[in-house]
Coordinates of N, CA and C in Angstrom, one line a residue:
X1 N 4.8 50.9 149.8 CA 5.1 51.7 148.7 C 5.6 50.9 147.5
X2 N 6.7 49.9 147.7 CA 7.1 48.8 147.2 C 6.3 47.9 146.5
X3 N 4.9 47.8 147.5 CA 4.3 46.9 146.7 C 2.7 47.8 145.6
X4 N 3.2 49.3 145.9 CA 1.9 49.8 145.3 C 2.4 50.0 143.6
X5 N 3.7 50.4 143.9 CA 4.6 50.7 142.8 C 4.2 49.0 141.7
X6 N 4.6 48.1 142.4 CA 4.7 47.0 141.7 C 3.3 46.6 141.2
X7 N 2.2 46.6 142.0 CA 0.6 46.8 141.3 C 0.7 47.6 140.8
X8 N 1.0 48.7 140.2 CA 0.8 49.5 139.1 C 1.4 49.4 137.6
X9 N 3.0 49.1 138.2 CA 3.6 48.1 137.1 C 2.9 46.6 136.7
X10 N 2.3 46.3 136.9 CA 1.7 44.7 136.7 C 0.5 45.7 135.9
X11 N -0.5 46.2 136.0 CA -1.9 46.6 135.8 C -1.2 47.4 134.3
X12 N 0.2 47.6 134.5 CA 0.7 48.8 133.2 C 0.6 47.6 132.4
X13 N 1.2 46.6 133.1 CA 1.7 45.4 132.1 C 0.7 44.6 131.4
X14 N -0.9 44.5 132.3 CA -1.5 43.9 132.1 C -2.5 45.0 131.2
X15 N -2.6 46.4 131.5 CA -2.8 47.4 129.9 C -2.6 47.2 128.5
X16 N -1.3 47.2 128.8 CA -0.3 48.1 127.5 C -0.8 46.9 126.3
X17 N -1.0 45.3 126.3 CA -1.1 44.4 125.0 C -2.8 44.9 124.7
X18 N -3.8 45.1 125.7 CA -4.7 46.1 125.6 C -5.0 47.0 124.5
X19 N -4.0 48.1 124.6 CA -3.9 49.1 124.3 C -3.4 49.0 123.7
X20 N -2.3 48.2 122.9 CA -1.7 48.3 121.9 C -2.7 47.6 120.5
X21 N -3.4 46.7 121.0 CA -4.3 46.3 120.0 C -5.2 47.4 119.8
X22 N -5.7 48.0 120.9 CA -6.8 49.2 120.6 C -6.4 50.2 119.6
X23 N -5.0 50.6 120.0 CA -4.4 51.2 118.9 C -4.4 50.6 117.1
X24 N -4.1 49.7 117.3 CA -3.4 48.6 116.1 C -4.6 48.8 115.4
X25 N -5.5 48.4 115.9 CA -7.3 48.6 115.4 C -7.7 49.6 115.1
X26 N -7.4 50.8 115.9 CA -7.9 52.5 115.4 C -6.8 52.4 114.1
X27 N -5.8 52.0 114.5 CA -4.7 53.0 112.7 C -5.0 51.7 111.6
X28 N -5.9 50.7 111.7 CA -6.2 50.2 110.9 C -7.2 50.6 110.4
X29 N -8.4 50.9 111.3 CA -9.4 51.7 110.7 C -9.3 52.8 110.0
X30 N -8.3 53.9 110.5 CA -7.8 55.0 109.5 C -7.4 54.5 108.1
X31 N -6.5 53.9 108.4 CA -5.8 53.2 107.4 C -6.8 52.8 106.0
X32 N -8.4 52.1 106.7 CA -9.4 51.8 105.5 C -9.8 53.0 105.1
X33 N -10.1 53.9 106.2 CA -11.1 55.0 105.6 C -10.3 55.5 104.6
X34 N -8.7 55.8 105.0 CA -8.5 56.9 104.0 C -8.2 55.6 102.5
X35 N -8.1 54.5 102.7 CA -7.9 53.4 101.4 C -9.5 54.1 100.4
X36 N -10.6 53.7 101.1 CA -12.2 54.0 100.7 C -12.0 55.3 100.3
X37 N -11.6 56.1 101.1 CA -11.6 57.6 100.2 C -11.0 57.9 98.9
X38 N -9.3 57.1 99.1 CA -8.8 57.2 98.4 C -9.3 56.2 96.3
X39 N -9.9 55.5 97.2 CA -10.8 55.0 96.2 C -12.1 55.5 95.3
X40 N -13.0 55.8 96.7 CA -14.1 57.0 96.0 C -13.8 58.3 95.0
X41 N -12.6 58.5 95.4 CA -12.4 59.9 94.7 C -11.4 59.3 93.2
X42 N -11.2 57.8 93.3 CA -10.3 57.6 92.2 C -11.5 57.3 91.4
X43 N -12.3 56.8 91.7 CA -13.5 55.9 91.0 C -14.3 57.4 90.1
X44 N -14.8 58.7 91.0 CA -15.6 59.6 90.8 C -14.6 60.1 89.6
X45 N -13.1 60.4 89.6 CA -12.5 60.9 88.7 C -12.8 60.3 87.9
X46 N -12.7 59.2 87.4 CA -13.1 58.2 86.2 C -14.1 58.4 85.7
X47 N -15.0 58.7 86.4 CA -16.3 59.0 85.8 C -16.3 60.4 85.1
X48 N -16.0 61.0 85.7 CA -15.7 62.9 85.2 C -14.9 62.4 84.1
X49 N -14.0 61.7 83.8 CA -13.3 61.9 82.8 C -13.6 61.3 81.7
X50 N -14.4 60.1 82.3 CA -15.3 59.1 80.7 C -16.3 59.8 80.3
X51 N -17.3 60.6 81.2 CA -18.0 61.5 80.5 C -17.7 63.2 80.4
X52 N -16.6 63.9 80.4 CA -15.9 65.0 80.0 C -16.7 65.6 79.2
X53 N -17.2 64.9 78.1 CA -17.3 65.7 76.6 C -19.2 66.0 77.0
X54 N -19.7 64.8 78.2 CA -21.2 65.3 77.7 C -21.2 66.1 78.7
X55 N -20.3 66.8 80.1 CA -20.2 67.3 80.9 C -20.3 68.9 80.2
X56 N -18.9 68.9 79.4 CA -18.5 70.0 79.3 C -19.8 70.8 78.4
X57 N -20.2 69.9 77.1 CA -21.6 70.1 76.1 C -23.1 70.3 77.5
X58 N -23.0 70.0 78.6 CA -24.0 70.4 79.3 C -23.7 72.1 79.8
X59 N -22.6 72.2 80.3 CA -22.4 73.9 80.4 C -22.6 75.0 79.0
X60 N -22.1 74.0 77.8 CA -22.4 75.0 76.9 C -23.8 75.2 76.5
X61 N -24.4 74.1 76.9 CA -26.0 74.4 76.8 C -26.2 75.3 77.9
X62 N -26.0 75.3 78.7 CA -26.5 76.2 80.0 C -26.2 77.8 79.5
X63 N -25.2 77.6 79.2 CA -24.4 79.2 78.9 C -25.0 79.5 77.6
X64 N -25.4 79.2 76.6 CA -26.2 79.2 75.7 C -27.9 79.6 76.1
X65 N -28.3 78.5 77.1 CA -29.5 79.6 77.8 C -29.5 80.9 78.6
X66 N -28.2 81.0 79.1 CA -28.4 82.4 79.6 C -28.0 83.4 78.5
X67 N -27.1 83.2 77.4 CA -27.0 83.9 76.4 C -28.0 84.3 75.4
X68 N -28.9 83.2 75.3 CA -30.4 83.5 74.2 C -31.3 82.0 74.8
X69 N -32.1 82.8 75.2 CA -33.1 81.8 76.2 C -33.8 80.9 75.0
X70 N -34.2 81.4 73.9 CA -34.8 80.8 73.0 C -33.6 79.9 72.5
X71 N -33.1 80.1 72.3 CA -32.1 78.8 71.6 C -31.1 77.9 72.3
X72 N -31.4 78.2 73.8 CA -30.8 77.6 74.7 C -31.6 76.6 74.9
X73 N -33.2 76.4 74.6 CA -34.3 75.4 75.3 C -34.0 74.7 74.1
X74 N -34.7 75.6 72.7 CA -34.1 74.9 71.6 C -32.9 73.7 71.7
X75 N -32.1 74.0 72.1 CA -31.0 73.3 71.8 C -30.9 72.1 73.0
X76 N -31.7 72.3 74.1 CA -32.0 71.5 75.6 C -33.3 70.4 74.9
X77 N -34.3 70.5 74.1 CA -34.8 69.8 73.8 C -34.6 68.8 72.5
X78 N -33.7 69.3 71.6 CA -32.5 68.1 70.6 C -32.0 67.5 71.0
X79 N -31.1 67.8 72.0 CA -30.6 66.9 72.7 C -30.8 66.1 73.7
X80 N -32.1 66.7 74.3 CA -32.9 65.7 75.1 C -33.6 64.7 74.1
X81 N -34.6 64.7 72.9 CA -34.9 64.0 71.7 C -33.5 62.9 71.8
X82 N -32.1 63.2 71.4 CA -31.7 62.4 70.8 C -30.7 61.5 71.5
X83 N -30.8 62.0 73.0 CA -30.7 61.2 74.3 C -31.7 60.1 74.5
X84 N -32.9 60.4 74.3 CA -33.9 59.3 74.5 C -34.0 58.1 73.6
X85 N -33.7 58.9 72.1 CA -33.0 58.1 71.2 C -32.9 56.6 70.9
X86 N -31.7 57.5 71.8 CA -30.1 56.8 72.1 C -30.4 55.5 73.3
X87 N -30.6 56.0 74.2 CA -31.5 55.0 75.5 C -32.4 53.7 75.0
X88 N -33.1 54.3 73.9 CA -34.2 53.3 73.1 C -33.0 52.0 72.4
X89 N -32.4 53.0 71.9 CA -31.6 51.4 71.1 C -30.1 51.0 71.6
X90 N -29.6 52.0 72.7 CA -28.4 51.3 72.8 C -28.5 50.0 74.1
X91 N -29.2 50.1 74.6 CA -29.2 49.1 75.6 C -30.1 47.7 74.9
X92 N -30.5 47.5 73.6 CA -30.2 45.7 73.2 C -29.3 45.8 72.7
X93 N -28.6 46.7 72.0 CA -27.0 46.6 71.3 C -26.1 46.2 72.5
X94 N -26.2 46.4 74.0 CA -25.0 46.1 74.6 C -25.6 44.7 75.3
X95 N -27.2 44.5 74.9 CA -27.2 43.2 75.8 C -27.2 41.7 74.7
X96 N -27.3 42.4 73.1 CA -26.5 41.4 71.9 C -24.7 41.0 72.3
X97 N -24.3 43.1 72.6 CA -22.6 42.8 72.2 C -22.0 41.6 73.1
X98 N -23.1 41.5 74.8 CA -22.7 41.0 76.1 C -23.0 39.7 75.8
X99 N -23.9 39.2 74.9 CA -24.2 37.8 74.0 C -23.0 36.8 73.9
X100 N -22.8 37.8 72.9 CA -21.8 37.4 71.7 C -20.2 37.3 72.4
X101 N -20.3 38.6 73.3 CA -18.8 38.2 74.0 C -18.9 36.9 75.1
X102 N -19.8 36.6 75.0 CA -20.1 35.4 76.1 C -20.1 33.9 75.5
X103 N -20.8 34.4 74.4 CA -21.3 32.8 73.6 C -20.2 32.4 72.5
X104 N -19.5 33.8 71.8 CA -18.6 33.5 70.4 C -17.2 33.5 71.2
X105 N -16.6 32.5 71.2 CA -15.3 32.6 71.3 C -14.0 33.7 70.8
X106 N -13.3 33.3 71.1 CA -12.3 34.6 70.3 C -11.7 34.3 69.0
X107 N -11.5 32.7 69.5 CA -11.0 32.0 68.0 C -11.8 32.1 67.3
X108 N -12.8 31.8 67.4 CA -13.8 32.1 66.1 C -14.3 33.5 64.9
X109 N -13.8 34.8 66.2 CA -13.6 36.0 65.4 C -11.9 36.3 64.9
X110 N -11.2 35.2 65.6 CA -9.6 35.5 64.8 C -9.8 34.8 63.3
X111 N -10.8 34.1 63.2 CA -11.0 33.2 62.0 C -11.5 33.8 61.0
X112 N -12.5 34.3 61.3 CA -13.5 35.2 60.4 C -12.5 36.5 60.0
X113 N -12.0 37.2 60.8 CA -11.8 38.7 60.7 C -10.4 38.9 61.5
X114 N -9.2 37.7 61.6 CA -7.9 37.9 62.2 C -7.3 38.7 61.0
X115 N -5.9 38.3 61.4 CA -4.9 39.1 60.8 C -4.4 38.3 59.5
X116 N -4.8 37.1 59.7 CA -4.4 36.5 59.1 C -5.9 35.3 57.9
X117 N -7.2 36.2 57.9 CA -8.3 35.8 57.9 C -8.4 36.5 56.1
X118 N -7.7 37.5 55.5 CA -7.9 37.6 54.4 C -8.8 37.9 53.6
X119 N -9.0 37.5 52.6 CA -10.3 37.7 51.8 C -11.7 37.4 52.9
X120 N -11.7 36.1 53.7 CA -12.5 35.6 54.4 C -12.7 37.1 55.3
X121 N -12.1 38.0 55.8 CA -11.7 38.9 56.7 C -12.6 40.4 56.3
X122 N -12.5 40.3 54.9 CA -12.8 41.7 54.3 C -14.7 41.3 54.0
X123 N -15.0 39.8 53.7 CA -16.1 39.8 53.3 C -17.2 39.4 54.8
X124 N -16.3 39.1 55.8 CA -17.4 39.4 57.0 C -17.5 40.7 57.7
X125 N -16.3 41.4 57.3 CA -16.8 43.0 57.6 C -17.5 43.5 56.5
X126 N -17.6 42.8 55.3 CA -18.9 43.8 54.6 C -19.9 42.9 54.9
X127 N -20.2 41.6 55.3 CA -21.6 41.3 55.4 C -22.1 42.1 56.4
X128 N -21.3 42.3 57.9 CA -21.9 42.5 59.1 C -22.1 44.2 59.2
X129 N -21.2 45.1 58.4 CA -21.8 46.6 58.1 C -23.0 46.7 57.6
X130 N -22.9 46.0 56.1 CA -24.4 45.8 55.4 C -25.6 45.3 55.5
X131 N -25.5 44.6 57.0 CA -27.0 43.6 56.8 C -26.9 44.5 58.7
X132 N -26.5 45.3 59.0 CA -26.8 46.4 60.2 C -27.9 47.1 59.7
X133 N -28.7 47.6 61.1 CA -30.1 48.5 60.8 C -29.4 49.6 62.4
X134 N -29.7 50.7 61.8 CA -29.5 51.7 63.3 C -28.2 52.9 62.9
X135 N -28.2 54.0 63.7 CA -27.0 55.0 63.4 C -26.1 54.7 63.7
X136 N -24.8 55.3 62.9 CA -23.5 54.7 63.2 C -23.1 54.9 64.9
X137 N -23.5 55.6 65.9 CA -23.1 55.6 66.8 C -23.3 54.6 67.8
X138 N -24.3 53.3 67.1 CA -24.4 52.2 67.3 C -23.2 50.8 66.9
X139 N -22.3 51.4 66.1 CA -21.6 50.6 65.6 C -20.1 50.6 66.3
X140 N -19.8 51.8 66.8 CA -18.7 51.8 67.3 C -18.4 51.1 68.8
X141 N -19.6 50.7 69.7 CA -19.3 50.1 70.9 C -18.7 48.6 69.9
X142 N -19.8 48.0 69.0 CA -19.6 47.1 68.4 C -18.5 46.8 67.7
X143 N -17.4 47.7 67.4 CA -16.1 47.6 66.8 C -15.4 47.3 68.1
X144 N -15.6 48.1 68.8 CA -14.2 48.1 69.8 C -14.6 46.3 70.6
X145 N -15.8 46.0 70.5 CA -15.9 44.3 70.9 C -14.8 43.5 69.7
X146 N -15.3 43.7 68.4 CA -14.2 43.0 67.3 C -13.4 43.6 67.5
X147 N -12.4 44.4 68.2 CA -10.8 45.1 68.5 C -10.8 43.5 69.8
X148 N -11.3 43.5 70.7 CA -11.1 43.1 71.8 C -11.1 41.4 71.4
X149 N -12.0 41.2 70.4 CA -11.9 39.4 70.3 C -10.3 39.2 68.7
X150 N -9.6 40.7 69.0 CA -8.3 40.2 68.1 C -9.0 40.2 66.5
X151 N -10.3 41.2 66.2 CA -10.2 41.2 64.9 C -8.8 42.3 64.0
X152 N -8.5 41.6 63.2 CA -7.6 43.4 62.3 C -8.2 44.4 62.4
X153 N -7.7 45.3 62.6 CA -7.5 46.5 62.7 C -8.6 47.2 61.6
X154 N -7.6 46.8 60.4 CA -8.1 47.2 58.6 C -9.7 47.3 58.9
X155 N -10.1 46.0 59.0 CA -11.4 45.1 58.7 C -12.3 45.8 59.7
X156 N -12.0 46.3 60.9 CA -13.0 47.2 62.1 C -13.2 48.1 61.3
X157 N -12.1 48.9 60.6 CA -12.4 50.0 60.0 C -13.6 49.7 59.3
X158 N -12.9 49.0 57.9 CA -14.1 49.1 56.9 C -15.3 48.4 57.1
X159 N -14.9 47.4 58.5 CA -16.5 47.4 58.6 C -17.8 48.9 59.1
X160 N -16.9 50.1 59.9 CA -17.7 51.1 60.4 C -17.8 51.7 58.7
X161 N -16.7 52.2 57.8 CA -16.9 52.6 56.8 C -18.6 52.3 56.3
X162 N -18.7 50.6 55.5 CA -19.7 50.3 55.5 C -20.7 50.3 56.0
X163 N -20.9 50.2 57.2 CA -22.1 50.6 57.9 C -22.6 51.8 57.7
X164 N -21.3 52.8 57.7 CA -22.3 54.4 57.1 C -22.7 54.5 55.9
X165 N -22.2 53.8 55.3 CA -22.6 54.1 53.7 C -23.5 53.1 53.1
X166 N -23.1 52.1 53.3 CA -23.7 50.9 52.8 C -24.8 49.9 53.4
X167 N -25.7 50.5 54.5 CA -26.5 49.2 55.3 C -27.7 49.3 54.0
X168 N -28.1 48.0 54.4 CA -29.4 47.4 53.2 C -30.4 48.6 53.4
X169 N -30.9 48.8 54.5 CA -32.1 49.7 55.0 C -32.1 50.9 54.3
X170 N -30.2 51.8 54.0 CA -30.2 53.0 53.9 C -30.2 52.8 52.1
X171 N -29.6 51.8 52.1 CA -29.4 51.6 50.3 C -30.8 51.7 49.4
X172 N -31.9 50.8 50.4 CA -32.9 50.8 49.7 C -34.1 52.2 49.6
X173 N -33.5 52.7 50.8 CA -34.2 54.1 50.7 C -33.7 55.3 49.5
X174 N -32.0 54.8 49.6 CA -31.4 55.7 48.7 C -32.0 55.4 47.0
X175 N -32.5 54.1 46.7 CA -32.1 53.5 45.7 C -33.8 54.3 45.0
X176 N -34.9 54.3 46.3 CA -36.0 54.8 46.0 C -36.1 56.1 45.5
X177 N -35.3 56.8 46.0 CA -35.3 58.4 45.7 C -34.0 59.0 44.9
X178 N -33.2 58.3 44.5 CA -31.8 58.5 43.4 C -31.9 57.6 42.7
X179 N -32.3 56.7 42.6 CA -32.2 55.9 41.7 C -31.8 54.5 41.4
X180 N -31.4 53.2 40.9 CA -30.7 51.7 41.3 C -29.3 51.9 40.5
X181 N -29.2 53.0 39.4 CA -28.0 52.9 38.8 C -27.1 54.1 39.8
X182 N -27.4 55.1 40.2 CA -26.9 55.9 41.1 C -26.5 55.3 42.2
X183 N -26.8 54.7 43.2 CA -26.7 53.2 44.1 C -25.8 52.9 43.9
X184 N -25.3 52.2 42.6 CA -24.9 50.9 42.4 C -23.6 52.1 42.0
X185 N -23.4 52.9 41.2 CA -22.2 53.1 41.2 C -21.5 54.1 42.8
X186 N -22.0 54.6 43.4 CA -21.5 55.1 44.2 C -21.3 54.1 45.3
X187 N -21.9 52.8 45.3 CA -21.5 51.8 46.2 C -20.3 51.1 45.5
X188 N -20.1 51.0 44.1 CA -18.8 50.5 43.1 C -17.7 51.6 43.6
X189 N -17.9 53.1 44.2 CA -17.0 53.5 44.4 C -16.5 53.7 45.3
X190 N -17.4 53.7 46.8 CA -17.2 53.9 48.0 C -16.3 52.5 48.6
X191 N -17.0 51.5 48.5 CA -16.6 50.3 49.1 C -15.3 50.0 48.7
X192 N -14.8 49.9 47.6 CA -13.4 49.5 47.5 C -12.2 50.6 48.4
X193 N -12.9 51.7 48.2 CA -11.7 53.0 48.3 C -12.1 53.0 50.1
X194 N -13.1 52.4 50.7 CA -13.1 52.1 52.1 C -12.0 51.3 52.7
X195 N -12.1 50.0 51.3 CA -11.2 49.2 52.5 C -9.8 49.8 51.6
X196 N -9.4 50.4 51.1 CA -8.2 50.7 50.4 C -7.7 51.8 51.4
X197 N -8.4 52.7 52.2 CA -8.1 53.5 52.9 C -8.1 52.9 54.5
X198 N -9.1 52.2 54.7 CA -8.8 51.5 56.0 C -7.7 50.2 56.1
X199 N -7.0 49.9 55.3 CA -5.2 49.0 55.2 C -4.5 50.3 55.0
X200 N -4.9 51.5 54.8 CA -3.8 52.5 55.1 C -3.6 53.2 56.1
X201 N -4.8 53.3 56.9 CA -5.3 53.9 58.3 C -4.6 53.0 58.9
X202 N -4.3 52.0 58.8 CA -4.2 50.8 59.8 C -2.6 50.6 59.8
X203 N -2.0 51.3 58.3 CA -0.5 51.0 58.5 C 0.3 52.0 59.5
X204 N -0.8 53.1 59.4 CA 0.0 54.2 59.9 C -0.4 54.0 61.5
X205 N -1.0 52.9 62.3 CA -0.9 52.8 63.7 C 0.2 51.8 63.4
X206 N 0.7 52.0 65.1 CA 2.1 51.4 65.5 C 2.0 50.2 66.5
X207 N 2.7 49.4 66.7 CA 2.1 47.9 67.5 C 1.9 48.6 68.5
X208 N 2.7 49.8 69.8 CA 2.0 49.7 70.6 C 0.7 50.7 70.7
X209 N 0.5 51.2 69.3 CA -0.9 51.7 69.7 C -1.6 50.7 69.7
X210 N -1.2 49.5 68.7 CA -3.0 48.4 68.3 C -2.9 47.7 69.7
X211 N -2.0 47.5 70.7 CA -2.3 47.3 71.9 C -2.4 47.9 73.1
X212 N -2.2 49.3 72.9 CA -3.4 50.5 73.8 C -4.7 50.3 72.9
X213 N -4.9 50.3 72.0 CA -6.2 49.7 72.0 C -7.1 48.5 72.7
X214 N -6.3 47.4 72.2 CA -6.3 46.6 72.6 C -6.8 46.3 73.7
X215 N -6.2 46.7 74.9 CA -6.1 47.1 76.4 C -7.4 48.3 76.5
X216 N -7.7 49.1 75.8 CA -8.9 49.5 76.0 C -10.3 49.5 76.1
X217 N -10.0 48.6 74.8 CA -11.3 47.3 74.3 C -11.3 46.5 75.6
X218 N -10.7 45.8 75.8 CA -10.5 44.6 77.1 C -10.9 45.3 78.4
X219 N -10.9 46.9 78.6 CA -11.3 47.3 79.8 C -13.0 47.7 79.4
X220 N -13.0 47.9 78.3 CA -15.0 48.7 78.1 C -15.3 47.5 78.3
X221 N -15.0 46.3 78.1 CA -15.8 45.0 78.4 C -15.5 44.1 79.0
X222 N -15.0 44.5 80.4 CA -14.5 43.9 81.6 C -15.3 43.8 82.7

């Protein structure tokens, strides 16, 4: 009896580091799955929440076709047009922006377009608005890269300013159908009161917004 008891205790003994690793192993595995879930579903939120607005704009098209079928397709084929667009030209704009954050240093855009870059500052955001070809919704990935390489604030602005008003392509079109003196003064009026309003846009953020920006920029191009 004495000695069945004590084989059984030995075989418990010779189990239990067994079994405790078997265990250790299973609550480890738990442990990833629920890490991986806990991650899938952080990751899927992010995505729901970076695209929110084309989410929510796809229900109101939907609800719009069952409201009036004719102007619900209407409205499904504009937007499909200007999705395709968009597809057409924004992917060499991000394989330029991916360029340039690779090849141009940061020093080099604090130089051009820092805080401390000045007149030098104001005239490479009007060359790089004005010598742009494409719709402004092309310009803004491209700002938030000059946020991220530490350009001013001001100078992002008036560079997008520029770009809507003032690219060569649109000037020359305007100039064909209004006129070279119509041009010329509405470019004498726009451009100054751009950057006069973008050093005032810019007073009224606060340091830590320009670095929630900052920190925003650094994550779209991380």
């Amino acid at each position: 009896m004495n000695t069945d008891i004590n084989a059984d205790s030995m075989n418990t003994g010779l189990e239990n580091p067994n079994m405790k690793s078997i265990r250790s192993s299973m609550n480890s595995g738990r442990l990833t799955a629920r890490s991986e879930n806990r991650s899938i579903k952080t990751r899927a939120f992010a995505v729901v929440k970076k695209f929110r607005f084309v989410i929510v704009f796809a229900f109101v098209i939907i609800a719009l076709y069952f409201t009036d079928k004719t102007e619900g397709i209407k409205a499904f084929n504009i937007s499909l047009s200007n999705m395709k667009e968009m597809l057409g030209l924004i992917p060499p704009i991000f394989v330029l922006m991916g360029l340039l954050d690779a090849w141009v240093p940061k020093e080099t855009f604090i130089r051009y377009m820092g805080e401390a870059s000045g007149l030098k500052g104001v005239l490479t955001a009007l060359f790089l608005g004005s010598a742009a070809a494409g719709p402004l919704y092309i310009a803004f990935p491209i700002a938030m890269l000059l946020i991220k390489k530490k350009a001013k604030l001001a100078y992002v602005l008036f560079f997008l300013g520029v770009w809507s008003t003032a690219k060569l392509p649109l000037l020359l079109y305007e100039i064909s159908y209004m006129g070279a003196r119509f041009t010329a003064i509405r470019i004498a009026v726009c451009v100054p009161l751009f950057l006069l309003f973008s050093l005032i846009i810019e007073k009224t953020f606060s340091a830590e917004e320009k670095e929630s920006l900052g920190r925003k920029a650094e994550s779209e191009f991380s």
